[in-house]
Amino acid sequence: MVERARQLYTVGVPFSPSLDTAPDPYHWPVLRSYDLQHLARIALPLGGIGTGTVSLGGRGDLRDWEIVNRPAKGFVPPNTHFAIRIAGEDGLATTRALEGPLDPALYEGSDGSPAPNHGLPRFRECAFEAAYPLGQVLLSDPDVPVTVRLQAFNPLVPGDVERSSLPVAVLRFVVFNSGSAPLQISVCGSVGNFIGRDPACDPNLKPRNRNTFHEEDGLTGVCGHSDLDPDAEGWGSLALAALGQGAQVTHRTAWASLSWGDSLLDFWDDFSADGKLEERQQAEGDDAPTASLALSRMVAPGEAMPFEFVLAWRFPNRQSWTPRGRPHYASAPGGANLVGPPTVGNFYATRFQSAWDAARHAAAHLPSLEADTLRFARAFYGSDLPDVVKEAAGFNLSTLRSQTVFRTPDGHFFGWEGVHDRAGSCFGSCTHVWNYEQATAFLFGDMARSFREIEWLHATRDDGHMNFRVKLPLKHAPAPDVAAADGQMGCLLKLYRDWQLCGDGEWLRALWPRARKALEFCWTEGGWDADRDGVMEGCQHNTMDVEYFGPNPQMGTWYLGALRAGEEMARAVGEDEFAALCRDLFERGGRWMDAQLWNGEYYEHEIRSPASPEAIARGLRHPNMGSANLSDPDLQLGAGCLVDQLAGQFVAHVAGLGHLLDAQNVKIALQSIWKYNRRTSLHPHFNHLRSFALGDEAALLMASYPRGRRPRRPFPYYNEVMTGFEYTAAVGMLYEGLTAEGLQAIADIRARYDGHKRSPFDEAECGHHYARAMASWGAVLALTGFGYSGVTGAMRFALAAQDATWFWSNGAAWGTLTQEPENGGVGVTLTVLHGGLALHELVLMEADRIAARQEWPHFHTVRAGDSVTLRLEKARASGTGAG
């Protein structure tokens, strides 16, 4: 089934074969290719976790310089570009910007084209290849005797957050001489020193910046500095370095200060003359000088020659969620810095003392960093899953490297929900958004556990009330705030999931007391489940940014999942009585929902008005987001078919907790979401809020009302389309065997992010690079059936119907599993490519039963580079079911 789906939903875009004729000693895997008509919106973030990024544009430009602690969509430092000069033995030379043609949408402006470097000559043909974190730009031109492949990446090594958190972008220009004579090739990079002048900085500041030249063994380059106040948010340093031996390196630390655009003219003439640069002195009044660095080499006929650069940065003064006492969005009444100083800093800045230090580190370790990144990319993108699943899961990992995520000097990780063009969107590592993403736990387990520690040790009060947004700086006694029903319950599920993945019982015991309190908080007077019957009836603030009143499937499944997780964790710490209570509530609540909320096709919301405002426990109702009229609440779901009505079930499946509700009902509900919420075209669709899908695009609506009874004012987003919620439904479909529907839902999403209409590396919701979209990793788990318990050493996969190789990861180790079904059995090879895997049992599942099993007498560790090869005999159909 999976192989058939892989063939049906391959989404590559063809491109001109003439662009890829060069022999390539630097072969990188490619998942998707984009032709010239699908380049305009591409922006692949280059940067580490918590460092900020510079994005590689579809035509080969560097755009969106978001390295100064805030988003900066559209910002490009002045004069920043790369160029190439090609000279033959006859003395004829050609100079081009190392970019493809401008999109016609950039032709028009009040003063002509608004595009950066619009007047530079370019290559006529261009294509883009991607397998995130790897981006490649292919350039060719019939008038130019070389083709160029730009390879750009930042190291991404699952299980190794430190090596995946470097403030650098590696740029390799592989130049292929397709002619019959040697060529003198020069490649030059120029970067404007914008320190103190990026969009995040106070425009009244006028620092004097300077560039310096650095040279040491194997590394040559320029570094940008500033006399800006070292405590200012925008203070820091930049570096552009050239790697390798054998090239002649020339540089400028400044361009000539000339009028009428002649600074660029002087640079272009100088570089075009001989491919070398002559120094220019920084003029008085030139407070933002441009630095340039050129490499020159002879390239023989038929030879592919690399020209390698590292762009690095260090900007240590990250502000709190609301810098200088002002919120990041005008409507917010206050901000996190009300409880402490605004500067919180960056962890990566404690590792490197300057941008040059970061460049030096990256250059010294580049071979191993690239090799390990390629090992991951080849294992994941080469696995036998549908291309569209690998694209959705892999390309959305870019969110972890965007300004959505940061890390403070104490080592803790934090996340916005997403980012706007110039500011973060919705602070606080928002629990009800981050609940959905599944990538972090399975790729960077220590990072996920950091989020859990913040939630339980810093955002949860002694009474079990968890603030769904954490403040900065951290306080052990959280300030009063609102508790979100879905956010709090989801954190219990995530705690269970992450404990299972790491197997650390002491870690669980340290967090369990607060987790137990969080469940007991549900049962307080005026609370979510005040009558303690396993059903949430109270005032439930949630991810729709309103409160639901009365039982509903969205909060209901989160609650049932939390009860199941609570049962298992309580039993693990020896609290059997509490485990039994959780089990009892889970069973009673599930039966009630199946009996009362199930309408034969999907689960509905039964709206119940509270007796009075005073009947609602403190901290459950947001002062200005939900219904003002409690006697007849508006902004409710009601009889709608909600796209994520089974959100808790989705995460319960990921965590290996099984079905929370009647399995047949769950499957029918997902079929109903497909039937009623999917639109193959949005031309006739009315939407009164934000539009993330338009025209002839296909999508799943947030809600539909096939049986009528729509509230006059439903919850705010009911007409919208948002990818994180679509993935939640799609992954649910995959878990329930609705493979064709689930894959098509994912294909619908990725068709909208095709490079022409939207960037493939930026799925937006309330902001760019939205965290919820990383729910897409769940599709990998659902199709492979992967699960792992570090507690028991048990590893499980789905039984493959035919030969298959799948990628697996548990947050610390990763590798591949190959299955070769044979008569009466299956040949299995489990390979560890990174980390160490503690293994006691390997299980292959077929639907809900164990199809084959191998158990070892004791735990043993399979280390990186090692494999376990064995033959498993298939169990009879009446074999033992999954526990």
XYZ file of C-alpha atoms in Angstrom, residues 13 32 34-43 63 103 105 680-683 691-699 747-764 768:
47
model
C 8.702 19.353 -10.959
C 12.025 17.809 -5.162
C 11.603 23.309 -9.092
C 11.764 24.779 -12.579
C 12.051 28.434 -13.543
C 8.303 28.994 -13.123
C 8.387 27.745 -9.522
C 11.240 29.743 -7.990
C 9.835 33.136 -7.019
C 8.681 32.304 -3.501
C 11.348 29.794 -2.509
C 13.275 30.805 0.603
C 17.220 36.921 1.226
C 10.741 37.069 -11.656
C 6.732 40.453 -10.631
C -11.354 20.538 -4.258
C -11.696 24.221 -5.150
C -12.145 27.280 -2.976
C -13.573 29.525 -5.685
C -6.940 32.961 3.698
C -4.180 30.383 3.626
C -5.671 28.614 0.597
C -7.377 30.224 -2.395
C -8.780 29.709 -5.869
C -8.466 26.231 -7.306
C -6.467 24.922 -4.365
C -7.778 21.883 -2.485
C -7.913 21.883 1.301
C -0.589 16.222 -1.205
C -3.229 18.969 -1.242
C -1.212 20.931 1.305
C 2.122 20.568 -0.408
C 0.658 21.470 -3.800
C -0.057 24.895 -2.308
C 3.597 25.324 -1.314
C 5.009 24.867 -4.793
C 7.564 27.689 -4.944
C 5.422 29.727 -7.300
C 2.614 30.618 -4.900
C 4.298 30.062 -1.536
C 7.653 28.991 -0.188
C 7.974 25.224 0.341
C 9.775 26.023 3.624
C 7.231 28.292 5.278
C 3.815 26.929 6.205
C 2.029 29.862 7.819
C 5.406 32.335 9.148
